[in-house]
Short mmCIF file of C-alpha atoms in Angstrom, two decimals:
data_model
loop_
_atom_site.label_atom_id
_atom_site.label_comp_id
_atom_site.label_asym_id
_atom_site.label_seq_id
_atom_site.Cartn_x
_atom_site.Cartn_y
_atom_site.Cartn_z
CA MET A 28 42.69 -9.05 -35.60
CA ASP A 29 39.78 -7.06 -37.01
CA TYR A 30 38.71 -7.37 -40.62
CA LYS A 31 37.87 -4.57 -43.03
CA VAL A 32 34.49 -4.25 -44.76
CA GLU A 33 34.32 -3.04 -48.36
CA VAL A 34 31.43 -2.64 -50.79
CA ASP A 35 31.67 -3.75 -54.40
CA PHE A 36 29.32 -4.04 -57.35
CA SER A 37 29.52 -5.10 -60.96
CA PRO A 38 26.66 -6.20 -63.24
CA MET A 39 28.48 -9.54 -63.45
CA TYR A 40 27.69 -10.26 -59.79
CA GLU A 41 23.98 -9.78 -60.49
CA CYS A 42 24.16 -11.89 -63.63
CA VAL A 43 25.59 -14.78 -61.61
CA ASN A 44 23.17 -14.28 -58.70
CA SER A 45 20.16 -14.25 -61.02
CA LEU A 46 21.28 -17.51 -62.64
CA ILE A 47 21.80 -19.18 -59.26
CA ALA A 48 18.40 -17.95 -58.05
CA PHE A 49 16.77 -19.43 -61.15
CA THR A 50 18.51 -22.82 -61.12
CA ASN A 51 18.39 -23.43 -57.34
CA LYS A 52 14.98 -25.13 -57.17
CA GLN A 53 14.97 -25.69 -53.41
CA ASN A 54 14.72 -21.91 -52.79
CA HIS A 55 12.07 -21.06 -55.38
CA ASN A 56 9.19 -21.00 -52.89
CA ALA A 57 10.96 -18.41 -50.75
CA LEU A 58 12.05 -16.06 -53.54
CA ASP A 59 10.47 -12.61 -53.46
CA ALA A 60 10.25 -12.74 -57.25
CA GLY A 61 7.92 -15.71 -56.91
CA LYS A 62 7.04 -18.60 -59.16
CA SER A 63 5.77 -16.19 -61.83
CA TRP A 64 9.35 -15.03 -62.46
CA ILE A 65 10.57 -18.62 -62.65
CA HIS A 66 7.88 -19.52 -65.20
CA GLU A 67 8.50 -16.38 -67.24
CA VAL A 68 12.22 -17.14 -67.50
CA GLN A 69 11.65 -20.84 -68.22
CA ASN A 70 9.66 -19.90 -71.30
CA ARG A 71 12.77 -18.32 -72.81
CA PHE A 72 14.63 -21.64 -72.96
CA SER A 73 13.87 -24.98 -74.56
CA PRO A 74 13.38 -27.94 -72.15
CA ALA A 75 16.62 -29.48 -73.43
CA LYS A 76 18.55 -26.25 -72.81
CA LEU A 77 17.09 -25.93 -69.31
CA GLN A 78 18.13 -29.47 -68.46
CA LEU A 79 21.62 -28.88 -69.81
CA MET A 80 21.96 -25.66 -67.79
CA ARG A 81 20.96 -27.39 -64.57
CA GLU A 82 23.36 -30.26 -65.20
CA MET A 83 26.22 -27.90 -65.95
CA MET A 84 25.46 -25.77 -62.87
CA LYS A 85 25.77 -28.91 -60.72
CA ALA A 86 29.01 -29.86 -62.45
CA THR A 87 30.52 -26.41 -61.82
CA ASP A 88 29.18 -26.03 -58.28
CA ASN A 89 32.66 -25.84 -56.74
CA PHE A 90 33.84 -23.08 -59.09
CA THR A 91 33.07 -19.74 -57.45
CA LEU A 92 33.29 -16.61 -59.58
CA ALA A 93 33.27 -13.90 -56.90
CA PRO A 94 37.09 -13.74 -56.46
CA TYR A 95 37.51 -13.50 -60.24
CA ILE A 96 34.91 -10.72 -60.57
CA TRP A 97 36.61 -8.87 -57.72
CA THR A 98 40.02 -9.28 -59.37
CA CYS A 99 38.96 -8.39 -62.92
CA PRO A 100 40.77 -5.22 -64.08
CA GLY A 101 39.18 -2.46 -66.13
CA GLU A 102 35.63 -2.79 -67.45
CA ARG A 103 33.54 -5.29 -65.51
CA SER A 104 30.46 -5.37 -67.70
CA VAL A 105 29.02 -8.83 -68.27
CA ASN A 106 30.62 -9.27 -71.69
CA GLY A 107 33.79 -7.50 -70.60
CA PHE A 108 34.25 -9.82 -67.65
CA MET A 109 33.48 -12.98 -69.63
CA ASP A 110 35.95 -12.02 -72.35
CA TRP A 111 38.62 -11.36 -69.70
CA LEU A 112 37.94 -14.65 -67.90
CA GLU A 113 38.09 -16.55 -71.18
CA SER A 114 41.46 -14.97 -71.99
CA LEU A 115 43.11 -16.24 -68.79
CA SER A 116 45.60 -19.05 -69.16
CA THR A 117 45.39 -22.08 -66.86
CA GLY A 118 48.31 -20.68 -64.89
CA GLU A 119 46.58 -17.32 -64.43
CA LEU A 120 43.40 -19.03 -63.25
CA PHE A 121 45.41 -20.96 -60.66
CA ASP A 122 47.30 -17.82 -59.59
CA ILE A 123 44.08 -15.95 -58.78
CA ALA A 124 42.68 -18.95 -56.94
CA SER A 125 45.85 -19.26 -54.89
CA GLN A 126 45.73 -15.56 -53.93
CA PHE A 127 42.42 -16.28 -52.19
CA HIS A 128 43.62 -19.63 -50.78
CA MET A 129 40.84 -21.42 -52.64
CA SER A 130 40.83 -25.17 -53.01
CA VAL A 131 41.67 -25.63 -56.67
CA PRO A 132 40.32 -28.58 -58.69
CA SER A 133 42.64 -30.07 -61.28
CA ASN A 134 40.10 -29.37 -64.05
CA LEU A 135 39.92 -25.62 -63.35
CA SER A 136 40.18 -24.63 -67.02
CA SER A 137 37.37 -27.00 -67.94
CA LEU A 138 35.17 -25.62 -65.17
CA ARG A 139 35.87 -22.09 -66.39
CA ASN A 140 34.88 -23.03 -69.94
CA GLN A 141 31.67 -24.76 -68.84
CA THR A 142 30.73 -21.84 -66.62
CA LEU A 143 31.26 -19.37 -69.45
CA GLU A 144 29.09 -21.46 -71.77
CA ILE A 145 26.21 -21.32 -69.27
CA LEU A 146 26.68 -17.62 -68.54
CA ARG A 147 26.78 -16.60 -72.20
CA GLU A 148 23.52 -18.47 -72.83
CA TRP A 149 21.93 -16.96 -69.70
CA ASN A 150 23.03 -13.47 -70.64
CA SER A 151 21.83 -13.85 -74.21
CA GLN A 152 18.38 -15.20 -73.36
CA TYR A 153 17.68 -13.38 -70.10
CA PHE A 154 20.10 -11.09 -68.31
CA SER A 155 20.93 -8.77 -71.22
CA GLN A 156 17.20 -7.92 -71.36
CA VAL A 157 16.82 -7.12 -67.65
CA ASN A 158 15.51 -3.65 -66.83
CA SER A 159 18.57 -1.40 -66.75
CA VAL A 160 17.02 0.51 -63.81
CA ILE A 161 17.77 -2.51 -61.61
CA ILE A 162 21.49 -2.27 -62.37
CA ASP A 163 21.49 1.51 -61.96
CA LYS A 164 19.82 1.25 -58.57
CA LEU A 165 22.23 -1.48 -57.43
CA ILE A 166 25.11 0.80 -58.39
CA CYS A 167 23.54 3.60 -56.31
CA GLU A 168 22.97 1.24 -53.38
CA ALA A 169 26.63 0.20 -53.43
CA GLU A 170 27.76 3.84 -53.49
CA GLU A 171 25.45 4.80 -50.62
CA ARG A 172 26.45 1.78 -48.53
CA ARG A 173 30.14 2.49 -49.18
CA ALA A 174 29.67 6.09 -48.03
CA LEU A 175 28.41 4.84 -44.65
CA LEU A 176 31.77 3.23 -43.85
CA ASP A 177 33.93 5.58 -41.80
CA GLY A 178 36.68 3.22 -40.63
CA THR A 179 35.11 2.59 -37.22
CA ASN A 180 31.70 1.08 -38.02
CA ASP A 181 32.48 -1.83 -40.37
CA LYS A 182 30.62 -4.45 -38.35
CA GLU A 183 27.56 -2.23 -37.87
CA VAL A 184 27.32 -1.44 -41.60
CA TYR A 185 27.67 -5.15 -42.42
CA GLU A 186 25.04 -6.22 -39.89
CA ASP A 187 22.57 -3.60 -41.12
CA ALA A 188 23.06 -4.49 -44.80
CA THR A 189 22.61 -8.21 -44.15
CA GLN A 190 19.70 -7.76 -41.73
CA GLY A 191 21.45 -9.56 -38.91
CA MET A 192 24.68 -11.28 -39.89
CA ARG A 193 27.48 -10.86 -37.36
CA ILE A 194 30.94 -12.09 -38.35
CA TYR A 195 33.54 -12.42 -35.62
CA PRO A 196 37.24 -11.76 -36.31
CA THR A 197 39.65 -14.63 -36.80
CA ALA A 198 43.41 -14.77 -37.12
CA LYS A 199 43.15 -15.18 -40.90
CA LEU A 200 40.12 -13.12 -41.95
CA LYS A 201 41.22 -9.81 -43.50
CA LYS A 202 38.34 -8.55 -45.61
CA VAL A 203 34.58 -8.87 -46.03
CA ILE A 204 33.09 -7.71 -49.33
CA LEU A 205 29.45 -6.57 -49.38
CA ILE A 206 27.69 -6.95 -52.75
CA PRO A 207 24.10 -5.72 -53.26
CA GLN A 208 21.80 -8.09 -55.15
CA TYR A 209 18.19 -7.94 -56.34
CA HIS A 210 17.17 -11.19 -58.08
CA ALA A 211 17.80 -13.54 -55.15
CA ARG A 212 15.86 -11.51 -52.56
CA PRO A 213 15.35 -12.13 -49.68
CA PHE A 214 18.41 -14.37 -49.45
CA VAL A 215 21.77 -13.29 -48.09
CA THR A 216 24.49 -15.62 -49.35
CA SER A 217 28.21 -15.76 -48.69
CA THR A 218 31.30 -17.27 -50.28
CA LEU A 219 33.50 -18.14 -47.30
CA LEU A 220 37.24 -18.17 -47.84
CA ASP A 221 40.00 -18.07 -45.23
CA GLU A 222 41.02 -14.43 -45.71
CA VAL A 223 38.04 -12.99 -47.60
CA ILE A 224 34.26 -13.36 -47.36
CA PHE A 225 32.02 -12.26 -50.22
CA THR A 226 28.46 -11.53 -49.06
CA ASN A 227 25.55 -10.87 -51.41
CA TYR A 228 22.84 -8.97 -49.52
CA ALA A 229 19.23 -8.45 -50.60
CA CYS A 230 18.11 -4.97 -51.70
CA ASP A 231 14.54 -3.72 -52.11
CA ILE A 232 15.48 -1.17 -54.73
CA MET A 233 12.36 -1.10 -56.91
CA PRO A 234 9.32 0.98 -55.88
CA THR A 235 6.31 -0.75 -54.31
CA GLU A 236 2.97 -0.45 -56.08
CA PRO A 237 0.71 2.26 -54.58
CA GLY A 238 -1.32 0.88 -51.69
CA ARG A 239 0.82 -2.26 -51.36
CA PRO A 240 2.90 -2.98 -48.22
CA ASP A 241 6.66 -2.55 -48.25
CA PRO A 242 8.58 -5.85 -48.77
CA LYS A 243 10.21 -5.52 -45.34
CA LEU A 244 6.81 -5.26 -43.66
CA LEU A 245 5.52 -8.24 -45.64
CA ARG A 246 8.49 -10.38 -44.58
CA LEU A 247 8.02 -9.44 -40.93
CA THR A 248 4.29 -10.19 -40.82
CA ARG A 249 4.72 -13.46 -42.75
CA ALA A 250 7.51 -14.57 -40.44
CA LEU A 251 5.43 -13.85 -37.34
CA SER A 252 2.27 -15.53 -38.66
CA ASP A 253 3.54 -19.08 -38.08
CA GLU A 254 3.41 -20.89 -34.73
CA THR A 255 6.67 -22.78 -35.21
CA ARG A 256 8.55 -19.61 -36.08
CA LEU A 257 7.22 -17.93 -32.93
CA VAL A 258 8.42 -20.92 -30.89
CA ILE A 259 11.89 -20.59 -32.46
CA LEU A 260 12.03 -16.87 -31.68
CA ARG A 261 11.05 -17.53 -28.06
CA LEU A 262 13.84 -20.11 -27.83
CA LEU A 263 16.35 -17.61 -29.19
CA THR A 264 15.39 -14.84 -26.76
CA GLY A 265 18.37 -13.96 -24.59
CA LYS A 266 20.63 -16.76 -25.81
CA GLN A 267 22.47 -18.19 -28.80
CA LEU A 268 21.68 -21.65 -30.13
CA SER A 269 23.21 -23.74 -32.88
CA PHE A 270 21.09 -25.19 -35.68
CA SER A 271 21.28 -28.64 -34.10
CA GLU A 272 20.15 -27.26 -30.74
CA ILE A 273 17.13 -25.57 -32.37
CA VAL A 274 16.22 -28.84 -34.12
CA ARG A 275 16.49 -30.73 -30.84
CA GLU A 276 14.40 -28.21 -28.88
CA VAL A 277 11.63 -27.75 -31.46
CA LYS A 278 11.54 -31.49 -32.30
CA LEU A 279 11.06 -31.07 -36.04
CA SER A 280 13.17 -32.23 -38.99
CA LYS A 281 16.27 -30.36 -40.08
CA SER A 282 14.68 -29.45 -43.41
CA THR A 283 11.64 -27.97 -41.65
CA ILE A 284 13.75 -25.89 -39.27
CA HIS A 285 15.90 -24.73 -42.19
CA TYR A 286 12.74 -23.65 -44.02
CA HIS A 287 11.52 -21.61 -41.03
CA LEU A 288 14.92 -20.01 -40.47
CA ILE A 289 14.86 -18.76 -44.07
CA PHE A 290 11.72 -16.73 -43.29
CA LEU A 291 13.06 -15.50 -39.94
CA ARG A 292 16.37 -14.47 -41.52
CA ALA A 293 14.59 -12.72 -44.40
CA ALA A 294 12.57 -10.69 -41.90
CA GLY A 295 15.69 -9.68 -39.98
CA LEU A 296 14.35 -11.34 -36.83
CA VAL A 297 17.40 -13.52 -36.24
CA LEU A 298 21.02 -12.64 -35.59
CA VAL A 299 23.44 -15.06 -37.22
CA HIS A 300 26.69 -15.35 -35.27
CA TYR A 301 29.51 -16.73 -37.44
CA ASP A 302 33.13 -17.25 -36.37
CA HIS A 303 34.46 -19.28 -39.34
CA LYS A 304 33.91 -22.54 -37.45
CA ASN A 305 30.51 -22.33 -35.82
CA THR A 306 27.17 -20.69 -36.59
CA GLU A 307 24.69 -19.80 -33.87
CA TYR A 308 21.41 -17.89 -33.84
CA SER A 309 19.76 -15.42 -31.46
CA LEU A 310 16.75 -13.10 -31.48
CA ARG A 311 17.29 -9.77 -33.25
CA SER A 312 14.86 -7.63 -31.27
CA GLU A 313 15.66 -4.55 -33.35
CA ALA A 314 13.36 -5.83 -36.12
CA LEU A 315 10.50 -6.41 -33.67
CA ASN A 316 10.91 -2.96 -32.20
CA LYS A 317 10.43 -1.40 -35.64
CA LEU A 318 7.24 -3.32 -36.45
CA PRO A 319 4.65 -0.98 -34.81
CA GLN A 320 6.06 2.04 -36.64
CA GLN A 321 6.17 0.15 -39.96
CA ILE A 322 2.53 -0.88 -39.60
CA ASN A 323 1.50 2.62 -38.60
CA ASP A 324 3.36 4.12 -41.56
CA TYR A 325 1.65 1.70 -43.98
CA PHE A 326 -1.86 2.29 -42.62
CA HIS A 327 -1.56 6.07 -42.60
CA ASN A 328 0.68 6.81 -45.60
#
C-alpha cells in the first residue's frame, strides 16, 4: 500500500531542531552553521546551564515532540505550543502517543515537564531572538513544496526535498511528513514510527554573499575532494550496499564511514533506500550530472 506525503511547518519544529543541532556535539563539525554559531550560542548560557541542558537532553532522548507538534490544534507558535503541551493531562499525553503507536515510557509526564523546561530556557536565551526572516522563508518553502504535490508524485517530491531519500511502502506506513529546517543543515533527520514518518529536510533559504559559491555547490565539491568518498561512490555505482557492506569493502572503521556518508548525503550524491527494516545506499548520479552547470553558473554569474 502506498503512503501519502504531506508538508508541514511550525516555528516549534525549528525551535526543537535548532536545540538538537546545538546539543548534538558529534555533528558540530559537519554543520553548515559552523563552529562560530556554536560558540556564539554558548556565550548566551552559563557553563552550569549548558551542562544541565545537555544532561536533560540525554534524559529526554526517547521523548519525541514531532507527533505532538503535528497534533497541536490552533496556534502553533513556540509559546502557544508549549502552553498547550503543558496543559495536557497524563492521559492525554498517552492518548496522542498511542495514536502514533509510539513506545510510551511510564514517566511520560516527567519527560514532558523536563523537555518543556529545556525548551523554555532555549527559547528565552536563543530562539526567540532568531532572525524572523528565517521563519518566514521556511513558511514559504513549506507552501511551495506543498504546491508541488499533485497526488501522483509524492515519492518524487520527497526524494527531491531530501536530496536522495527513497522510502519504500510497507503494510503499515500511511503518511510521511516533510518539514523544512534551517539550523541543522545539511542534515536530513527522520522520526520513524510504524504508520508515520516525520522528516526534517535541509533548506538553503538565506541568500549567499555576493561572489561566494552556493551551499549546494560547496557541498558537492567538498564531498568529491576526498579519496575515500570517491572510493565509496565508485562502490555504489550500479548497485545498492548496506552500511556494513560499505565498511567491509572500504576496510575502514564504522565511525569513519559514517563520517564520509554524512558529506556524501549532504551533497545529494547518495540515494538512501529505506524499507522500515533495512537501509541501503547507491550512487545518485543526478547530483553529478548537475555539477558542470553549477560550476559554470558560479564562474559566469
